[in-house]
Structures are given as C-alpha cells and as structure tokens.
Short mmCIF file of C-alpha atoms in Angstrom, two decimals:
data_model
loop_
_atom_site.label_atom_id
_atom_site.label_comp_id
_atom_site.label_asym_id
_atom_site.label_seq_id
_atom_site.Cartn_x
_atom_site.Cartn_y
_atom_site.Cartn_z
CA GLY A 1 31.39 -78.93 -144.56
CA ARG A 2 28.86 -76.93 -142.51
CA GLY A 3 28.87 -79.08 -139.39
CA PHE A 4 30.69 -82.21 -140.52
CA GLU A 5 34.26 -80.91 -140.45
CA SER A 6 34.46 -80.46 -136.67
CA LEU A 7 32.81 -83.72 -135.62
CA PRO A 8 34.40 -85.60 -132.74
CA CYS A 9 35.24 -89.22 -133.48
CA TYR A 10 32.06 -90.84 -132.19
CA GLN A 11 32.11 -94.57 -131.50
CA PRO A 12 29.16 -96.94 -131.14
CA ARG A 13 28.39 -98.04 -127.61
CA GLU A 14 29.09 -101.62 -128.61
CA SER A 15 31.65 -103.19 -130.92
CA THR A 16 31.13 -102.49 -134.60
CA GLN A 17 31.30 -106.28 -135.10
CA MET A 18 27.64 -106.38 -134.00
CA ALA A 19 24.78 -106.94 -136.39
CA THR A 20 22.67 -104.20 -134.79
CA ALA A 21 23.23 -100.68 -136.11
CA PRO A 22 24.45 -98.06 -133.59
CA GLU A 23 22.22 -95.22 -132.49
CA PRO A 24 21.51 -92.50 -135.10
CA GLY A 25 24.55 -90.33 -135.64
CA VAL A 26 27.61 -89.62 -137.74
CA TYR A 27 30.49 -92.05 -137.28
CA PRO A 28 33.96 -91.15 -138.61
CA GLY A 29 36.75 -93.71 -138.62
CA ILE A 30 34.59 -96.80 -139.18
CA SER A 31 35.97 -99.42 -141.56
CA PHE A 32 33.84 -100.35 -144.54
CA ASP A 33 33.54 -103.95 -143.36
CA ASP A 34 32.22 -102.83 -139.97
CA TYR A 35 29.81 -100.42 -141.65
CA ALA A 36 28.59 -103.21 -143.94
CA ARG A 37 27.67 -105.34 -140.91
CA TRP A 38 25.29 -102.74 -139.49
CA ASP A 39 21.74 -103.99 -139.84
CA ALA A 40 20.25 -100.92 -141.48
CA ILE A 41 18.89 -100.19 -144.94
CA ASN A 42 20.93 -98.48 -147.65
CA HIS A 43 20.51 -97.84 -151.35
CA SER A 44 22.13 -101.18 -152.19
CA VAL A 45 19.01 -102.81 -150.72
CA LEU A 46 16.38 -100.27 -151.72
CA ARG A 47 17.33 -100.14 -155.39
CA HIS A 48 16.25 -103.76 -155.78
CA PHE A 49 12.65 -102.64 -155.39
CA ARG A 50 13.09 -101.62 -159.03
CA LYS A 51 12.72 -105.37 -159.55
CA THR A 52 10.68 -107.03 -156.79
CA PRO A 53 10.50 -107.08 -152.98
CA ALA A 54 11.97 -110.58 -153.12
CA HIS A 55 15.13 -109.19 -154.73
CA ALA A 56 15.35 -106.47 -152.07
CA TYR A 57 14.88 -109.02 -149.28
CA TRP A 58 17.65 -111.22 -150.64
CA GLU A 59 20.05 -108.27 -150.81
CA TRP A 60 19.07 -107.17 -147.28
CA THR A 61 19.72 -110.61 -145.79
CA HIS A 62 22.85 -111.33 -147.85
CA GLN A 63 24.69 -108.01 -147.78
CA LYS A 64 28.32 -108.53 -148.66
CA GLU A 65 31.35 -107.04 -147.02
CA SER A 66 34.00 -105.43 -149.20
CA THR A 67 35.34 -107.83 -151.78
CA THR A 68 38.86 -107.57 -150.23
CA PHE A 69 41.44 -104.90 -149.80
CA GLN A 70 42.74 -105.91 -153.23
CA ASP A 71 39.63 -104.53 -154.99
CA LEU A 72 40.71 -101.77 -157.37
CA GLY A 73 37.62 -99.65 -156.69
CA HIS A 74 38.38 -99.72 -152.98
CA LEU A 75 41.99 -98.79 -153.66
CA ILE A 76 40.96 -95.85 -155.85
CA HIS A 77 38.87 -94.51 -152.97
CA PHE A 78 41.82 -95.03 -150.64
CA ALA A 79 44.23 -93.26 -153.01
CA VAL A 80 41.96 -90.29 -153.65
CA LEU A 81 40.35 -89.78 -150.24
CA GLU A 82 43.36 -90.55 -148.03
CA PRO A 83 46.48 -89.82 -150.10
CA GLU A 84 48.83 -89.39 -147.15
CA ARG A 85 47.84 -92.68 -145.56
CA PHE A 86 47.85 -94.30 -149.00
CA ALA A 87 51.50 -93.30 -149.44
CA LYS A 88 52.42 -95.10 -146.21
CA GLU A 89 50.02 -98.03 -146.13
CA GLY A 90 48.89 -98.33 -149.74
CA PRO A 91 49.47 -101.19 -152.14
CA VAL A 92 52.79 -102.55 -153.35
CA VAL A 93 53.56 -103.83 -156.82
CA ALA A 94 53.97 -107.56 -157.15
CA PRO A 95 57.49 -108.69 -158.05
CA ASP A 96 58.02 -110.33 -161.41
CA VAL A 97 58.84 -113.86 -160.27
CA ASP A 98 57.92 -117.32 -161.49
CA ARG A 99 56.04 -118.80 -158.55
CA ARG A 100 56.21 -122.23 -160.11
CA THR A 101 59.91 -122.47 -159.26
CA THR A 102 61.44 -123.03 -155.85
CA LEU A 103 63.29 -119.72 -155.99
CA GLY A 104 60.18 -117.89 -157.18
CA LYS A 105 58.05 -119.35 -154.38
CA ALA A 106 60.64 -118.35 -151.78
CA THR A 107 60.95 -114.83 -153.21
CA TRP A 108 57.19 -114.42 -153.26
CA ALA A 109 56.76 -115.68 -149.70
CA GLU A 110 59.44 -113.27 -148.50
CA PHE A 111 57.76 -110.38 -150.35
CA VAL A 112 54.33 -111.17 -148.89
CA ALA A 113 55.72 -111.47 -145.37
CA ALA A 114 57.54 -108.14 -145.69
CA ASN A 115 54.31 -106.42 -146.83
CA GLU A 116 51.80 -108.06 -144.52
CA GLY A 117 48.47 -106.24 -144.45
CA ARG A 118 49.11 -104.31 -147.67
CA ALA A 119 47.40 -104.89 -150.97
CA ILE A 120 49.46 -106.37 -153.78
CA VAL A 121 48.69 -105.00 -157.24
CA THR A 122 50.01 -105.20 -160.77
CA GLU A 123 52.06 -102.50 -162.45
CA GLU A 124 49.02 -101.63 -164.54
CA ASP A 125 46.80 -101.16 -161.48
CA MET A 126 49.43 -98.98 -159.83
CA ARG A 127 49.62 -96.79 -162.96
CA THR A 128 45.84 -96.38 -162.75
CA LEU A 129 45.97 -95.39 -159.08
CA ARG A 130 48.81 -92.92 -159.60
CA GLY A 131 47.23 -91.55 -162.77
CA ILE A 132 43.93 -90.82 -161.01
CA GLN A 133 45.73 -89.27 -158.05
CA ASP A 134 47.66 -86.97 -160.38
CA SER A 135 44.52 -85.98 -162.28
CA VAL A 136 42.70 -85.11 -159.05
CA MET A 137 45.60 -82.91 -157.96
CA ARG A 138 45.54 -81.07 -161.31
CA HIS A 139 41.76 -80.49 -161.11
CA ALA A 140 41.30 -77.35 -159.02
CA THR A 141 37.68 -78.04 -158.05
CA ALA A 142 38.32 -81.68 -157.14
CA ARG A 143 41.33 -80.63 -155.10
CA GLU A 144 39.24 -78.07 -153.19
CA ALA A 145 36.46 -80.57 -152.55
CA LEU A 146 38.68 -83.41 -151.40
CA TYR A 147 41.44 -81.63 -149.54
CA GLY A 148 39.81 -78.41 -148.37
CA VAL A 149 37.23 -77.92 -145.62
CA GLY A 150 35.38 -81.13 -144.83
CA ALA A 151 35.64 -84.73 -143.70
CA SER A 152 36.00 -88.06 -145.54
CA GLU A 153 34.58 -91.56 -145.06
CA LEU A 154 31.65 -90.70 -142.77
CA SER A 155 29.21 -93.48 -141.87
CA LEU A 156 25.66 -92.24 -141.17
CA VAL A 157 22.78 -93.92 -139.33
CA TRP A 158 19.33 -92.34 -139.11
CA ASP A 159 15.68 -93.25 -138.67
CA ASP A 160 13.48 -92.28 -141.61
CA ARG A 161 10.90 -89.76 -140.39
CA GLU A 162 7.99 -91.16 -142.40
CA THR A 163 8.44 -94.92 -142.02
CA GLY A 164 10.72 -95.29 -138.99
CA VAL A 165 13.04 -97.53 -141.04
CA THR A 166 16.65 -97.34 -139.83
CA CYS A 167 18.83 -96.27 -142.74
CA LYS A 168 22.56 -96.02 -143.26
CA GLY A 169 24.90 -94.37 -145.74
CA ARG A 170 28.61 -93.89 -146.18
CA LEU A 171 29.67 -90.48 -147.47
CA ASP A 172 32.89 -90.38 -149.42
CA ARG A 173 33.28 -86.72 -148.54
CA ALA A 174 31.33 -83.94 -146.86
CA ALA A 175 32.90 -80.78 -148.26
CA GLU A 176 32.54 -77.22 -149.43
CA ILE A 177 33.02 -75.95 -152.96
CA GLY A 178 33.19 -72.20 -153.24
CA GLY A 179 31.86 -72.01 -149.70
CA TRP A 180 28.78 -74.08 -150.59
CA PRO A 181 28.17 -77.29 -148.59
CA CYS A 182 28.02 -80.48 -150.60
CA ILE A 183 28.38 -84.23 -150.50
CA VAL A 184 30.97 -85.61 -152.89
CA ASP A 185 30.61 -89.16 -154.20
CA LEU A 186 33.51 -90.79 -156.06
CA LYS A 187 32.60 -92.86 -159.10
CA THR A 188 34.81 -94.63 -161.61
CA THR A 189 34.27 -95.34 -165.28
CA SER A 190 36.19 -97.27 -167.91
CA LYS A 191 34.66 -94.98 -170.56
CA PRO A 192 35.32 -91.29 -171.25
CA ALA A 193 33.32 -89.22 -168.74
CA THR A 194 31.07 -87.51 -171.26
CA THR A 195 27.83 -86.01 -169.99
CA HIS A 196 25.79 -88.44 -172.10
CA THR A 197 27.69 -91.50 -170.87
CA PHE A 198 27.47 -90.52 -167.22
CA GLN A 199 23.77 -89.61 -167.41
CA ASN A 200 23.11 -93.11 -168.72
CA SER A 201 24.97 -94.50 -165.70
CA VAL A 202 22.92 -92.29 -163.36
CA GLU A 203 19.71 -93.80 -164.72
CA SER A 204 21.01 -97.37 -164.98
CA TYR A 205 22.45 -97.60 -161.47
CA GLY A 206 20.07 -95.22 -159.71
CA TYR A 207 22.78 -92.75 -158.73
CA HIS A 208 20.12 -90.05 -158.37
CA GLU A 209 18.25 -92.22 -155.84
CA HIS A 210 21.50 -92.81 -153.96
CA ALA A 211 22.09 -89.04 -153.91
CA ALA A 212 18.58 -88.36 -152.64
CA LEU A 213 18.93 -90.89 -149.82
CA TYR A 214 22.30 -89.50 -148.68
CA LEU A 215 21.10 -85.90 -148.75
CA ARG A 216 18.07 -86.95 -146.69
CA GLY A 217 20.26 -88.69 -144.12
CA ALA A 218 22.67 -85.77 -143.86
CA ALA A 219 19.78 -83.29 -143.47
CA THR A 220 18.23 -85.45 -140.75
CA LEU A 221 21.42 -85.61 -138.69
CA ILE A 222 22.97 -82.20 -139.37
CA PRO A 223 20.59 -79.78 -141.11
CA PRO A 224 22.36 -77.19 -143.27
CA ASP A 225 22.17 -73.49 -142.46
CA GLU A 226 18.81 -71.83 -142.99
CA GLY A 227 18.29 -70.95 -146.62
CA VAL A 228 21.10 -73.29 -147.73
CA THR A 229 20.59 -76.55 -149.60
CA ARG A 230 23.41 -79.08 -149.79
CA LYS A 231 24.48 -80.04 -153.27
CA PHE A 232 25.33 -83.56 -154.35
CA ILE A 233 28.45 -83.80 -156.50
CA TRP A 234 29.81 -86.79 -158.39
CA LEU A 235 33.56 -86.92 -158.90
CA VAL A 236 34.01 -89.25 -161.85
CA ALA A 237 37.44 -90.79 -162.41
CA GLU A 238 38.35 -92.54 -165.65
CA THR A 239 40.22 -95.81 -165.11
CA GLU A 240 41.81 -95.74 -168.57
CA PRO A 241 44.57 -93.37 -169.79
CA PRO A 242 44.79 -90.43 -169.55
CA TYR A 243 42.85 -90.99 -166.27
CA CYS A 244 40.93 -87.73 -166.47
CA VAL A 245 38.51 -86.70 -163.73
CA ARG A 246 35.32 -84.72 -164.08
CA MET A 247 32.70 -83.38 -161.66
CA PHE A 248 28.92 -83.32 -162.10
CA GLU A 249 26.24 -81.86 -159.86
CA CYS A 250 23.02 -83.84 -159.57
CA ASP A 251 20.31 -81.56 -160.94
CA ASP A 252 17.10 -80.75 -159.05
CA ALA A 253 14.83 -82.66 -161.41
CA ALA A 254 16.82 -85.87 -160.96
CA LEU A 255 16.91 -85.37 -157.19
CA ASP A 256 13.12 -84.88 -157.10
CA ILE A 257 12.65 -88.14 -158.99
CA GLY A 258 15.16 -89.81 -156.69
CA GLN A 259 13.34 -88.59 -153.57
CA LYS A 260 10.02 -89.94 -154.84
CA SER A 261 11.64 -93.29 -155.62
CA ILE A 262 13.21 -93.46 -152.14
CA ASP A 263 9.83 -92.61 -150.56
CA ASP A 264 8.26 -95.46 -152.50
CA TYR A 265 11.05 -97.96 -151.70
CA LEU A 266 11.03 -97.18 -147.97
CA ALA A 267 7.24 -97.42 -147.77
CA ARG A 268 7.31 -100.77 -149.56
CA PHE A 269 10.16 -102.02 -147.38
CA ALA A 270 8.29 -101.07 -144.20
CA ALA A 271 5.09 -102.76 -145.44
CA CYS A 272 6.90 -105.94 -146.48
CA ARG A 273 8.81 -106.14 -143.21
CA GLU A 274 5.60 -105.80 -141.22
CA SER A 275 3.65 -108.33 -143.27
CA GLY A 276 6.53 -110.74 -143.81
CA ALA A 277 5.49 -111.02 -147.46
CA TRP A 278 8.24 -110.29 -150.00
CA GLY A 279 6.64 -111.02 -153.34
CA GLY A 280 8.45 -111.81 -156.56
CA TRP A 281 7.29 -111.35 -160.12
CA PRO A 282 3.51 -111.60 -160.64
CA ASP A 283 1.78 -114.86 -161.54
CA GLY A 284 0.48 -115.38 -165.04
CA VAL A 285 2.06 -114.59 -168.38
CA ASP A 286 3.27 -111.14 -169.35
CA LEU A 287 3.56 -109.73 -172.85
CA ALA A 288 6.99 -108.89 -174.26
CA GLY A 289 8.37 -107.97 -177.66
CA LEU A 290 11.03 -105.62 -178.89
CA PRO A 291 12.19 -102.57 -176.92
CA PRO A 292 10.50 -99.26 -177.90
CA TRP A 293 13.51 -97.96 -179.81
CA ALA A 294 13.52 -101.06 -182.02
CA TYR A 295 9.90 -100.58 -183.10
CA LYS A 296 10.80 -97.07 -184.27
CA ARG A 297 13.30 -98.67 -186.65
CA TYR A 298 10.44 -100.52 -188.28
CA ASP A 299 8.04 -97.55 -188.18
CA VAL A 300 5.78 -99.37 -185.71
CA GLU A 301 3.96 -97.32 -183.08
#
C-alpha cells in the first residue's frame, strides 16, 4: 500500500541469474531462487552477528536457494499469497501406489509426467494447506491485508545510508489495514499462536530485527506519506488443526531494539568486509555454569 500497489513490473538490466544485485529498487515478479542469488545482505546473514563475524561470513558466502518447490513452508506462502495461481499450478496429492512393484512404478511415472513442474505432497500436507487457506479467508483482517490494496512477493534492493552496504529483502505483502500502510510477514508455527509463544519466537529468531530491516528498506525506496509510519504485521498460521491464524503488530519498543541491532550488524559487516578479518569466538577460556533461571531454583544470586 501507499506507493507499492501501482508499481510497474521492473526488471533488472541483466539476467537475475547473475551474482551481482540489480540497482536499488523494488522488483515484483522475481522468483525466490533468483532473489537468493543476488549478492546483497539480508537478515539471514546479519542475524549471525549474534554469534560471531565468522558465522555471518559463512552464511554470506554460502547462502542457500529455496530447499525445493516441495518445501511445505514455501507452499504455504504460495497458497496464502497467490491463491488463484495456487489453484491452477499448486501441488497435487501423491497417488497411493506401491512403487516397489512394476505396476506401481509405471503408475507413479505416469503421474509424475502428467504433473511435471508441480509439487507432489501427501494428503496430510494438502489438508494443512487447505486448512490454512480456509482460516485466512475466515479472518477478516487477514483477508483485507492479503487480498485488498497492495502487492505481494516484492524483492527490494537498497544501499544502507550509513554504511553503504547493499541490502536486500523480500516482502511477503505490502498492504493496507484500515487504510494504514503496513508490511505483512507470513510466519508458521506448529504450536498454538499464543502471545507468549510468539513473543518467544520473536526473540529467538530475531523477527524484530527482520522487521526493522524491512521497514528501513521500504522507507528508503518508497517513503510513506508525511506523518505516517508503516506498521509491521506478522500473520501467524498454525500448521496443526484447526489451522487457526492470528495477526500481531510489532511494537515500537521491539522495533527500536531491532533498529539498534541492525545498525550494529551493518557497521560490523562493513568493518569486517573492509578489513577482511571475520573473527570467531575469542581466545582463552570463558566461564560457564547454569542459566540464570536455574540459579533462582537454588536460591543462588
């Protein structure tokens, strides 16, 4: 929303098979595998500075493409973000055949040939995909965010203003909720989407840092209207029955912490890249014991 919904379909000047990232801009219609090949920094790399620069360097130089079209997480994004295309090009359920037999092998080969290019999933996976789709359609706010004003699957490239580091991000959805511009990020969970459970995931996986980086990239490329601040919304889909969905807004305090972390990671990345030194854990011997919560059990300060 607010500038994203009317974007023309920009294309890089060179093939997206290149290692070099395209010029800064917003790129609709780019496959995930092509996006993954762009040599730019995203949160998947930066978050490893939570460990050491060596971990970040390894991730940067060994970034993986999507695991395959069969990946359930990928298919959930496909089902939720592009339901019409999913209906035509989405996965098919594997036939119940014994592929150890001659007849079973022949039946399987015929099935695969007839569905070339489509993912093959189990009945259970298909129930999950359909269940999440149905839950999204019943959730009025999710329906507005995903199928109202906006654009899905936008790949962003921008140069960080402070460090000059070329960054990238892939927005699941730029949308409006109640007329307010926001970025919607689809997450899945095998647990009930309670506030407590999801907040633990935010801290564990650095979702707030991810949100801060994406909001920064979006603001760099297409600033929101004066006096308006984009919100960052997580759409959380449960992958177990009854496949409920829930939406959370990233609060300002978490975003502030995320912004400071991103500032630190980018500064460290720029310094390491310039020096060529990507240090690991420090030399010497560190002290370790029980985690803080365990000492409380034993009344130890």
